[in-house]
Short mmCIF file of C-alpha atoms in Angstrom, two decimals:
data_model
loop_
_atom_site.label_atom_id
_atom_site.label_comp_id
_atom_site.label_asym_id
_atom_site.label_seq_id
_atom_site.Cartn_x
_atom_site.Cartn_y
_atom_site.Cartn_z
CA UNK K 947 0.00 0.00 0.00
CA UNK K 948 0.85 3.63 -0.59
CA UNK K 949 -0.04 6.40 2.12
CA UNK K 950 0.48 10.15 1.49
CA UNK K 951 0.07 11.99 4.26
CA UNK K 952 0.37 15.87 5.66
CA UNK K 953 0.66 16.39 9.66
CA UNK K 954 1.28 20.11 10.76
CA UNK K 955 0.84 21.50 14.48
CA UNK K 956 -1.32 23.99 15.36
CA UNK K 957 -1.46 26.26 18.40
CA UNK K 958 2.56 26.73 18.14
CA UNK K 959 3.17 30.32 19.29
CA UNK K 960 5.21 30.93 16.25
CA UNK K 961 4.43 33.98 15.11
CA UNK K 962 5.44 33.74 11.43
CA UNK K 963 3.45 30.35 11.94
CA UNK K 964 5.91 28.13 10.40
CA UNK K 965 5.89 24.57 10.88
CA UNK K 966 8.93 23.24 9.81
CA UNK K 967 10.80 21.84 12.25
CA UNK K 968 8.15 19.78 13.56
CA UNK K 969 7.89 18.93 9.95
CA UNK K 970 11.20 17.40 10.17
CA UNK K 971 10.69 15.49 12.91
CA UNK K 972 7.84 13.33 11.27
CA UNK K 973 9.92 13.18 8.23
CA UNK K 974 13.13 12.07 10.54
CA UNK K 975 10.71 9.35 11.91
CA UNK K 976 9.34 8.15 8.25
CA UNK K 977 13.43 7.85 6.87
CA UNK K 978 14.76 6.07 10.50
CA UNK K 979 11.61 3.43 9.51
CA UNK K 980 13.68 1.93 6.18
CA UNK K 981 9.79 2.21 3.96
CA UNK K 982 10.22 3.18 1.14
CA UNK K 983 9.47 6.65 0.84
CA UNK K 984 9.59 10.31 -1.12
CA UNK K 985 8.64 13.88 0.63
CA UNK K 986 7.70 16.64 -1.59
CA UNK K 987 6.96 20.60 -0.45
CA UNK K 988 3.24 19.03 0.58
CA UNK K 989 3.13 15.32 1.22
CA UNK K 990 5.32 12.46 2.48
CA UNK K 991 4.99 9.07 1.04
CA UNK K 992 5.16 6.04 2.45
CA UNK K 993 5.04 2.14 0.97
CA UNK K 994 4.62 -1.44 3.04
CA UNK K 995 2.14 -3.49 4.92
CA UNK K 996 -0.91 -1.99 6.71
CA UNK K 997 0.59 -2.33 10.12
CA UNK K 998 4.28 -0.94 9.48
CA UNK K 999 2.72 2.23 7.17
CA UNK K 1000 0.38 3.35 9.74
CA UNK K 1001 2.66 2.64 12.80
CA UNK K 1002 5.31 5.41 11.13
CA UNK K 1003 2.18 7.89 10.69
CA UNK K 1004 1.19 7.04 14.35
CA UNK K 1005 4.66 8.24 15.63
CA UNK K 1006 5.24 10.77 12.97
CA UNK K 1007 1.74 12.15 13.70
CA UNK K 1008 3.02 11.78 17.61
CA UNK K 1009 6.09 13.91 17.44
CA UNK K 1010 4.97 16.53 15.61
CA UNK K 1011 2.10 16.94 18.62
CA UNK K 1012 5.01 18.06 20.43
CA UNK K 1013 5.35 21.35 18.87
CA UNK K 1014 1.73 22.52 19.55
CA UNK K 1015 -1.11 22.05 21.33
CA UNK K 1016 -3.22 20.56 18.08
CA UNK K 1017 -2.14 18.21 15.18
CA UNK K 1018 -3.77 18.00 11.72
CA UNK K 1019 -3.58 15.03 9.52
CA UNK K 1020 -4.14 14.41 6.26
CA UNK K 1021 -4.00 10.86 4.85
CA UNK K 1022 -4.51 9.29 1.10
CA UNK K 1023 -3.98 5.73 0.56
CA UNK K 1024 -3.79 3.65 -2.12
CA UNK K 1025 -4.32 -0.27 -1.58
CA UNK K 1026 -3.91 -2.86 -4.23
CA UNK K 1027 -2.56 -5.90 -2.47
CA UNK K 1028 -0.15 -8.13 -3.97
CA UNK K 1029 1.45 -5.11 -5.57
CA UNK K 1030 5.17 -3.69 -4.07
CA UNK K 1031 7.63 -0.66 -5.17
CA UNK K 1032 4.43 1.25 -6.76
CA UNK K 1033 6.32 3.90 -5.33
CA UNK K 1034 8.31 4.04 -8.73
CA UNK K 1035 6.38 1.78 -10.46
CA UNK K 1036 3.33 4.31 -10.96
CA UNK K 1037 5.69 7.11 -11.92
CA UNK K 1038 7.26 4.91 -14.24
CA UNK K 1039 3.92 3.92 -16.00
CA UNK K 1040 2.61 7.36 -16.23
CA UNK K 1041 5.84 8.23 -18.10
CA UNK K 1042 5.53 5.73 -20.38
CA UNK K 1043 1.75 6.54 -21.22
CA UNK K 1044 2.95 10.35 -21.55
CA UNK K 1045 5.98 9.49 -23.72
CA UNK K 1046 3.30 7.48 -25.74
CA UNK K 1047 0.82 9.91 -26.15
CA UNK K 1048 0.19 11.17 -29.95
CA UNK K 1049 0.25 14.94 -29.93
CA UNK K 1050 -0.79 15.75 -32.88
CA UNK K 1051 2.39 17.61 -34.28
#
């Protein structure tokens, strides 16, 4: 399964209300798991089993609750079992179907 997920405090006291070093320490938590995963500027990614994915969310989601007094989480998940390193693999087919497209020139 793939997860994307978003978790940002709330309630910080920061006036310029920036976010990210508790940003960093979910994303410190999701690398020190060994998943496969990518972060972007607005999601973090995260492939395995059911369990394992939403363990590393659970303690991600957990230390960034240390920087304020509220936590927001967003989660999308993609499930297909019997399917591994869709991480790449999707990217990897949508290139192919773009390289592949007829544009008309």
């Amino acid at each position: 399964m793939l997860v994307a997920f978003s978790v940002a405090p709330s309630g910080t006291g920061n006036t310029d209300g920036s976010v990210h070093d508790a940003v960093a320490a979910a994303v410190r938590i999701v690398r020190e798991s060994g998943l496969p995963h990518r972060t972007d500027s607005m999601f973090t990614t995260i492939e395995g089993e059911w369990d394992e994915v939403f363990d590393v969310v659970r303690r991600a989601t957990e230390a960034v609750g240390e920087y304020g007094s509220r936590v927001s989480l967003v989660l999308k998940a993609d499930i297909r079992p019997g399917y591994s390193g869709e991480l790449e693999g999707k990217l990897e087919r949508l290139e192919t179907a773009i390289d592949g497209l007829d544009t008309g020139d």
